[in-house]
C-alpha positions as a printed NumPy array, in Angstrom:
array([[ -0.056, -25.939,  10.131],
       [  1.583, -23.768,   6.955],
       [  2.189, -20.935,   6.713],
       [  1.718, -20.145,   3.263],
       [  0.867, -16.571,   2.326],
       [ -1.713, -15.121,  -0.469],
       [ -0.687, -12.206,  -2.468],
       [ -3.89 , -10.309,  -4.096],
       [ -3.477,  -8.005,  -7.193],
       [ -6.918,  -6.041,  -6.923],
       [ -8.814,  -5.297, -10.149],
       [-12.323,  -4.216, -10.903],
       [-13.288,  -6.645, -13.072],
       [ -9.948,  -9.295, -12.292],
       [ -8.526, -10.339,  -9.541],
       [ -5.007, -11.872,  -9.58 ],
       [ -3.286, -14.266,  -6.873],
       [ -0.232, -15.196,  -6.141],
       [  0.644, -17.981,  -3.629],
       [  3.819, -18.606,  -1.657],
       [  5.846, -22.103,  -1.165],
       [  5.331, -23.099,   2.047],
       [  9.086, -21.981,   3.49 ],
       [  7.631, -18.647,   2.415],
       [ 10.517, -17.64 ,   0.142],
       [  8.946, -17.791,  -3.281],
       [  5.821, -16.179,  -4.805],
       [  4.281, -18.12 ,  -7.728],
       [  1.576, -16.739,  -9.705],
       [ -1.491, -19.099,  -8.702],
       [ -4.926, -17.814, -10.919],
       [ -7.009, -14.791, -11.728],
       [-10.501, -14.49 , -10.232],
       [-13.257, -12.572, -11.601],
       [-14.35 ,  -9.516,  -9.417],
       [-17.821, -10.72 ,  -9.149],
       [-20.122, -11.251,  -5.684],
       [-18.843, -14.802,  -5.189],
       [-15.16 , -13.417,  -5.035],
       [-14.984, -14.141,  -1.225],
       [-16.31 , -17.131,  -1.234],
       [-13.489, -18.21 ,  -3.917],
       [-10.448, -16.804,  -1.994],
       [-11.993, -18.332,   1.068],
       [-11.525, -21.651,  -0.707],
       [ -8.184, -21.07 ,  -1.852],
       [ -7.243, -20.334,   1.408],
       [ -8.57 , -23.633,   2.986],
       [ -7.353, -25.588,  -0.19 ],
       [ -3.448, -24.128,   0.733],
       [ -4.075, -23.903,   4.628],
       [ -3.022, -20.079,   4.431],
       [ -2.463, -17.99 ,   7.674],
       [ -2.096, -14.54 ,   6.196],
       [ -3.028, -12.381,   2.843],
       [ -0.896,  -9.744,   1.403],
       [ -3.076,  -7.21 ,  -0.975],
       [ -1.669,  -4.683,  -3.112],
       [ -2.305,  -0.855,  -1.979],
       [ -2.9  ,   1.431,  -5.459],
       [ -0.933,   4.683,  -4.277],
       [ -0.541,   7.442,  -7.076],
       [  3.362,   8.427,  -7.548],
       [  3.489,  10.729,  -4.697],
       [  2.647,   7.472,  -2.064],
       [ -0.968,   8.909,  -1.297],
       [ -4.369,   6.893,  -1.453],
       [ -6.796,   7.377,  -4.756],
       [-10.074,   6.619,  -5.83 ],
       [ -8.866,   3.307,  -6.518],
       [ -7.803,   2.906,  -2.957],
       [-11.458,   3.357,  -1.623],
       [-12.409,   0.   ,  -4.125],
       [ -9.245,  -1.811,  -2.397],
       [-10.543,  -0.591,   1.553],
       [-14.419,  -1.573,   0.698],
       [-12.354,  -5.108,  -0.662],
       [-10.288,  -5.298,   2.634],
       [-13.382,  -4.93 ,   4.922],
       [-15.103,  -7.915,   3.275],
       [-11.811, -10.053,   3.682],
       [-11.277,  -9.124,   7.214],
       [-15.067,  -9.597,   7.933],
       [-14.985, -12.965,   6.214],
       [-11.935, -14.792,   6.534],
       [-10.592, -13.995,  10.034],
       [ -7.327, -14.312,   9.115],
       [ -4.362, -11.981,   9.278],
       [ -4.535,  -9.384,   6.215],
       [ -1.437,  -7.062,   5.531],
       [ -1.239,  -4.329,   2.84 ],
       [  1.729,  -3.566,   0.804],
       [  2.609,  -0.668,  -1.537],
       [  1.747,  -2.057,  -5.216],
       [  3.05 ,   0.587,  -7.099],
       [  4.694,  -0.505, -10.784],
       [  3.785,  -4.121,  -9.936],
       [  2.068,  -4.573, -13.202],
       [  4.472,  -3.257, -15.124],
       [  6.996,  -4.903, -13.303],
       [  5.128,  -7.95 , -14.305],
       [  4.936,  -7.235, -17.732],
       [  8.514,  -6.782, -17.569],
       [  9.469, -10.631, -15.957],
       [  6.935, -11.942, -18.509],
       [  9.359, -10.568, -21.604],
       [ 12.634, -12.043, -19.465],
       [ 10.976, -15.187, -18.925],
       [ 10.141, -15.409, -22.807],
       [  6.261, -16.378, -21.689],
       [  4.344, -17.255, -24.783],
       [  1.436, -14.651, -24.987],
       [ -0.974, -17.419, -26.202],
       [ -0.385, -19.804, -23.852],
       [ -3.119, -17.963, -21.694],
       [ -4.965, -15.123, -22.033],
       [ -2.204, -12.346, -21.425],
       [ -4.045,  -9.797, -19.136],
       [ -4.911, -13.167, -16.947],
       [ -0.94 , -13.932, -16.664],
       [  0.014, -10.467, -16.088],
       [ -2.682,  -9.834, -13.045],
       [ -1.596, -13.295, -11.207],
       [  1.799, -12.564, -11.775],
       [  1.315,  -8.197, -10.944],
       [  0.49 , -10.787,  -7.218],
       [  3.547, -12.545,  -7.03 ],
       [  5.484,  -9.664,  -7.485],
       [  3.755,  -7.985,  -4.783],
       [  3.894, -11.54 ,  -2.896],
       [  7.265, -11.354,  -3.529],
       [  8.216,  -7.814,  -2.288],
       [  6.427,  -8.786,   1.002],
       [  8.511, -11.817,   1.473],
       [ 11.677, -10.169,   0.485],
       [ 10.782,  -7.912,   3.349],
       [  9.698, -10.366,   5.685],
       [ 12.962, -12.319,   4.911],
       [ 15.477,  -8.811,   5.212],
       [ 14.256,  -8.672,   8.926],
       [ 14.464, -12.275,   9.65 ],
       [ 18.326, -12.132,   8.815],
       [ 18.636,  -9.187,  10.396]])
């Protein structure tokens, strides 16, 4: 069995995911999802399509590390993961990720044509919280 890991940038209207390689090293920016009532049902397939054993879902906290109104959307979000998938779900502080995103997309020279750029941004706002988690995960392995 892998033991890939989902990473889940949570919008209102998009939804962007990230994917790890299976050693669970490096987070790639997989696709964006709309937010619409089938979203489960989508990440569900994902998940079978990858064989993945845990999700990782950006927390929104405002500057001073609390919970916000956009919080509640991510906890109403979490509940119909946990009461769906039965897998392992993990939340991670996603603070800056987008612009952090924004700011690998410039490095990397990413042509903003090649797809729509809010699309590429949310998927990859995922990997870098993907990322973060398995830069964590990683620290305490070597530790």
């Amino acid at each position: 069995m892998s033991n890939r890991i989902i990473g889940v940038d949570f919008g209102s209207r998009r939804i962007g995911i990230a994917i790890s390689d299976p050693m669970n090293i490096i987070a790639t920016g997989l696709c964006v999802i709309e937010n619409s009532p089938n979203v489960i049902q989508k990440i569900e397939e994902l998940i079978k399509k990858y064989d993945v054993n845990k999700i990782v879902v950006g927390m929104p906290l405002n500057l001073k590390g609390n919970k916000g109104i956009k919080a509640q959307e991510v906890n109403v979000f979490l509940k119909l993961l946990d009461q769906s998938l039965g897998i392992e779900i993990i939340t991670l502080d996603e603070r800056f990720s987008t612009k952090q995103a924004q700011i690998t997309m410039r490095e990397m020279n990413i042509k903003k044509n090649r797809l729509r750029k809010k699309d590429r941004i949310d998927a990859m706002a995922a990997a870098v919280i993907l990322q973060n988690y398995l830069d964590k995960i990683n620290h305490l392995k070597s530790i």
